[in-house]
Tab-separated table of C-alpha atoms in Angstrom:
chain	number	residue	atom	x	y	z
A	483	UNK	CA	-20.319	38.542	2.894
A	484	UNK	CA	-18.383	36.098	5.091
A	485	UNK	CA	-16.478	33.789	3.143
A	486	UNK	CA	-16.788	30.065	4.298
A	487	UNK	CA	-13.823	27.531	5.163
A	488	UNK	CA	-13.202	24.225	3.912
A	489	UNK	CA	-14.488	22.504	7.501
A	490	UNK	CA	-17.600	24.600	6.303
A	491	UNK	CA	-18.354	22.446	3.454
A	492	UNK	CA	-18.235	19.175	5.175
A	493	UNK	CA	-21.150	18.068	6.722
A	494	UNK	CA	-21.710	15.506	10.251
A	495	UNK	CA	-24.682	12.966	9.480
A	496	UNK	CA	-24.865	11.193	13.203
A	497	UNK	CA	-25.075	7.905	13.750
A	498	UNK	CA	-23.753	6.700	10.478
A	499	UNK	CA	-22.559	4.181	9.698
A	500	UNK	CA	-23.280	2.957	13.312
A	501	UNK	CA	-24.699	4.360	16.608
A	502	UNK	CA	-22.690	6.900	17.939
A	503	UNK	CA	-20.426	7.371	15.211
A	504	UNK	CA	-20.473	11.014	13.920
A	505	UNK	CA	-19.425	10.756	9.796
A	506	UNK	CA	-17.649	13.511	8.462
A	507	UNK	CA	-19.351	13.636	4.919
A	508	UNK	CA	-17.050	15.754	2.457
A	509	UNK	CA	-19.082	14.410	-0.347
A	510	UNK	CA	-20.943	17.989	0.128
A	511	UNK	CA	-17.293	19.897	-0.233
A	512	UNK	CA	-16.943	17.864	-3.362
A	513	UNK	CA	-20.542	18.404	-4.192
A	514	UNK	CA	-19.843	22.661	-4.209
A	515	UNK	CA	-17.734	24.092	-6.756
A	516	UNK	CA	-16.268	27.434	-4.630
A	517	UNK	CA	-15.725	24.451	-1.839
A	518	UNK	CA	-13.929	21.965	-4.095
A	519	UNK	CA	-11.657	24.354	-5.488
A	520	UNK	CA	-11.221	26.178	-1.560
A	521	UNK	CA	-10.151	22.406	-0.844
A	522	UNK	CA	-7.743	21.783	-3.943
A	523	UNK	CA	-6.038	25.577	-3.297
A	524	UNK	CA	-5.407	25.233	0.150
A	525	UNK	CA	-3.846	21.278	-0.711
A	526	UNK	CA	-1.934	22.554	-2.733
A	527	UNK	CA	-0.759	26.133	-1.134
A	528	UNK	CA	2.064	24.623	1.390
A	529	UNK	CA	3.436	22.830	-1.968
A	530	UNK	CA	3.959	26.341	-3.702
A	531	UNK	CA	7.265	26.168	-5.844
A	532	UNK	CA	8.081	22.250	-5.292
A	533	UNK	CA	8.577	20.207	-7.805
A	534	UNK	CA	6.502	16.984	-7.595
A	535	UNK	CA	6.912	13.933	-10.179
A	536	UNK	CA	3.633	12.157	-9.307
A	537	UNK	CA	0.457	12.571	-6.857
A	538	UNK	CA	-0.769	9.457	-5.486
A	539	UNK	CA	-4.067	9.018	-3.917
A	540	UNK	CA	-5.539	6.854	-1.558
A	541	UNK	CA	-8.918	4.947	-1.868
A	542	UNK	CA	-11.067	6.157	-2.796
A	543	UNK	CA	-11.852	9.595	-2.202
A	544	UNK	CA	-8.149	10.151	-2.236
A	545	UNK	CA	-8.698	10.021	-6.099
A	546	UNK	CA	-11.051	12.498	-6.454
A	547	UNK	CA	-9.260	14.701	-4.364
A	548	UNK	CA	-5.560	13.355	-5.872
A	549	UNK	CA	-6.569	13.779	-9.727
A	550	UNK	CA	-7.312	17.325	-9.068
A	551	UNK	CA	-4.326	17.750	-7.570
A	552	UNK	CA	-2.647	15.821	-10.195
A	553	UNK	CA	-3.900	18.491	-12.668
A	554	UNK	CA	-3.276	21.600	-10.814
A	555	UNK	CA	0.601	20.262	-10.950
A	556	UNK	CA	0.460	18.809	-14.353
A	557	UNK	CA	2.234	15.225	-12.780
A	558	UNK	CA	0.601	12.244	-13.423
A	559	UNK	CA	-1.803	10.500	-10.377
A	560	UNK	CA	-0.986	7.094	-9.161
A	561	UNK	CA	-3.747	5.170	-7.545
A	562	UNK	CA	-3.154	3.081	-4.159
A	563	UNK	CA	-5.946	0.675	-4.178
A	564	UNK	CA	-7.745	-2.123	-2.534
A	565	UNK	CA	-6.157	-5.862	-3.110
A	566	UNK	CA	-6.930	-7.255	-6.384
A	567	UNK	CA	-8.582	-4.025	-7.740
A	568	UNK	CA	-5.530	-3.273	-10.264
A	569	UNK	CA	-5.254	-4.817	-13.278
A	570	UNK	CA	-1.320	-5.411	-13.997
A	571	UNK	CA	1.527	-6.177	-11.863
A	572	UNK	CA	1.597	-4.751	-8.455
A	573	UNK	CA	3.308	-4.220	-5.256
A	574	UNK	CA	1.163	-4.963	-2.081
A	575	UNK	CA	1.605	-3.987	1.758
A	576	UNK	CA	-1.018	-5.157	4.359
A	577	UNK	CA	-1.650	-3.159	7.279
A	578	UNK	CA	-3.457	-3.192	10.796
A	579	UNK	CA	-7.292	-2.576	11.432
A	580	UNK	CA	-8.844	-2.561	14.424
A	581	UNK	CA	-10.558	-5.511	13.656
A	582	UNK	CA	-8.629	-7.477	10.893
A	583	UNK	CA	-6.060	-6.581	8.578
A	584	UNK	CA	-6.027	-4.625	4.724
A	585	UNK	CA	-3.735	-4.711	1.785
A	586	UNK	CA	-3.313	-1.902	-0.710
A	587	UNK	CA	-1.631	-2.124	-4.040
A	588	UNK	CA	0.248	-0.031	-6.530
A	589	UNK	CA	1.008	-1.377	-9.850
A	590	UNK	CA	4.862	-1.959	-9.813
A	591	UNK	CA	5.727	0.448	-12.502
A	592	UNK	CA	3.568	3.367	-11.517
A	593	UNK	CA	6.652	5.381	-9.760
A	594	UNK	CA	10.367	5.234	-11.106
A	595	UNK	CA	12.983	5.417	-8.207
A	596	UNK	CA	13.641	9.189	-7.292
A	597	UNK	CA	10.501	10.383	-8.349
A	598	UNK	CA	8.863	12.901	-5.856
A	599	UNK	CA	5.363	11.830	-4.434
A	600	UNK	CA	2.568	14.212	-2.990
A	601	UNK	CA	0.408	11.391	-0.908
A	602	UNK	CA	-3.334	12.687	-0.824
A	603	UNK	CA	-6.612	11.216	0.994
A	604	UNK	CA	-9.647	13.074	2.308
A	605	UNK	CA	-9.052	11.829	5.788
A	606	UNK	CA	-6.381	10.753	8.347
A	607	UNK	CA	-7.422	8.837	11.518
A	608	UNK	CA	-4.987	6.520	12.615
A	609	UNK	CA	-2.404	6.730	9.852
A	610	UNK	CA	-2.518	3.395	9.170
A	611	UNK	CA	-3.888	3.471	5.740
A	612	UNK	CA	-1.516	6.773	4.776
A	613	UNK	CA	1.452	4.660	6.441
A	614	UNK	CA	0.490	1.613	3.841
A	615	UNK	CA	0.991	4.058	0.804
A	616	UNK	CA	4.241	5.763	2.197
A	617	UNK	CA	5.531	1.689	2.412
A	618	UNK	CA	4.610	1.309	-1.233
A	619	UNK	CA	5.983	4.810	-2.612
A	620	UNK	CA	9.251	4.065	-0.939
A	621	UNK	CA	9.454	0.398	-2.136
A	622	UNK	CA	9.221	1.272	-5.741
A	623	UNK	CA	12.060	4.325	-4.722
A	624	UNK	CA	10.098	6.968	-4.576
A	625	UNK	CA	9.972	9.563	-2.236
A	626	UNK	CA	7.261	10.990	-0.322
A	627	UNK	CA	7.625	14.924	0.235
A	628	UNK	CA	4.316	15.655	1.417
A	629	UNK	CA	1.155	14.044	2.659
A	630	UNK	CA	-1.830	16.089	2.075
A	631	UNK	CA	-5.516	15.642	3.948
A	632	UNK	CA	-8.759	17.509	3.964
A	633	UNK	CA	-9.423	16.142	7.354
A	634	UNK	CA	-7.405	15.332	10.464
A	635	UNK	CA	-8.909	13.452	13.239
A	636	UNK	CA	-5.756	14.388	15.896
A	637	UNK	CA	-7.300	12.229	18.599
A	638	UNK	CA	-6.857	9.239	16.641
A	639	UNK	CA	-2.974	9.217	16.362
A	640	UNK	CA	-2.387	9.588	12.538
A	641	UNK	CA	-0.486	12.461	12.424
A	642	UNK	CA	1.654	11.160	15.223
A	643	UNK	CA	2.125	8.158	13.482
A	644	UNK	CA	3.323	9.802	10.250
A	645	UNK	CA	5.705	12.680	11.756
A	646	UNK	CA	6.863	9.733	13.054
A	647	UNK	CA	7.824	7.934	10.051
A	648	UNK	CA	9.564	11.425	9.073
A	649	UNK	CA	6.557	12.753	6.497
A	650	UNK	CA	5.797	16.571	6.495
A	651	UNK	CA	1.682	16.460	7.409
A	652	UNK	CA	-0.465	18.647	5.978
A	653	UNK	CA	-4.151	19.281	6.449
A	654	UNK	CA	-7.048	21.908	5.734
A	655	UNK	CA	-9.321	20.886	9.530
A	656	UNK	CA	-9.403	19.427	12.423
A	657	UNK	CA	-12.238	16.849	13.940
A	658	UNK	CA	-11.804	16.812	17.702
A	659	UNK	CA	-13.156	13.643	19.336
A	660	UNK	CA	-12.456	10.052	18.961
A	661	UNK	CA	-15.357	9.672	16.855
A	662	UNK	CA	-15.623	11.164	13.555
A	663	UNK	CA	-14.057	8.700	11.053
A	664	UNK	CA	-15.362	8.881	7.424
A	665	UNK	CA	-15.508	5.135	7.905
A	666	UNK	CA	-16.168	5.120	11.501
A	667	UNK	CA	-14.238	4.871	14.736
């Protein structure tokens, strides 16, 4: 019986969400329960013996993948959302696209200064979404020991960008190419 890997689980639709795009869907390693909990294990294996405060995940899939993660560790899961998604008082940093600009949020009490931060998303392209979160961590004092992906598109500069910043990268595969973005290129 061969036993099959994480980048096993997660499947290419072409073509999505525009032509020439190839969409890494890990909706089918959430989808399968030996993949899902592959996936959470290996997250979580470089991590073995820290001590982490709080998890916070990126949206969206970040939160499925960050609760889990959450609850293997028994810490409590912060969400980093969209702009005006969160319901009390919040923190925002806005960030670079290629085409525009986001914001994320954290509410402004969801991480006490000192606390230890695991930083979890399905997917890193070009950082700059992972590098939004790391602002907002380390604005409310908090700091990041660990950023944690499923996926790594190398071509695309994220991981660069984040060793960069000083953050220890980790993640379960590898998507050579330029194209290959969960939300495109």
């Amino acid at each position: 019986m061969t036993h099959k890997s994480v980048r096993d689980y997660i499947r290419t639709i072409v073509d999505f969400p525009h032509e020439g795009i190839l969409f890494r869907d890990v909706t089918t390693l959430f989808a399968d329960p030996r993949g899902f909990r592959i996936a959470i294990d290996q997250l979580l294996a470089p991590y073995a013996g820290m001590r982490f405060d709080k998890v916070a995940g990126l949206e969206a899939r970040g939160f499925i993948l960050g609760g889990a993660v959450a609850h293997q560790l028994s810490t409590g899961f912060v969400p980093i959302r969209k702009k005006g998604k969160l319901p009390g008082r919040t923190i925002s940093v806005s960030y670079q696209l290629e085409y525009g600009e986001a914001v994320v949020e954290v509410h402004d009490d969801a991480i006490q200064a000192g606390e230890k931060v695991l930083l979890v998303d399905d997917l890193l392209a070009t950082g700059g979404t992972a590098e939004a979160g790391i602002k907002l961590i380390e604005q409310l004092g908090g700091q990041v020991v660990g950023c944690a992906f499923v996926v790594d598109l190398p071509d695309l500069g994220g991981r660069k960008r984040l060793e960069a910043m000083g953050m220890e990268v980790h993640a379960l595969c590898a998507f050579e190419g330029l194209c290959g973005a969960l939300t495109g290129c």
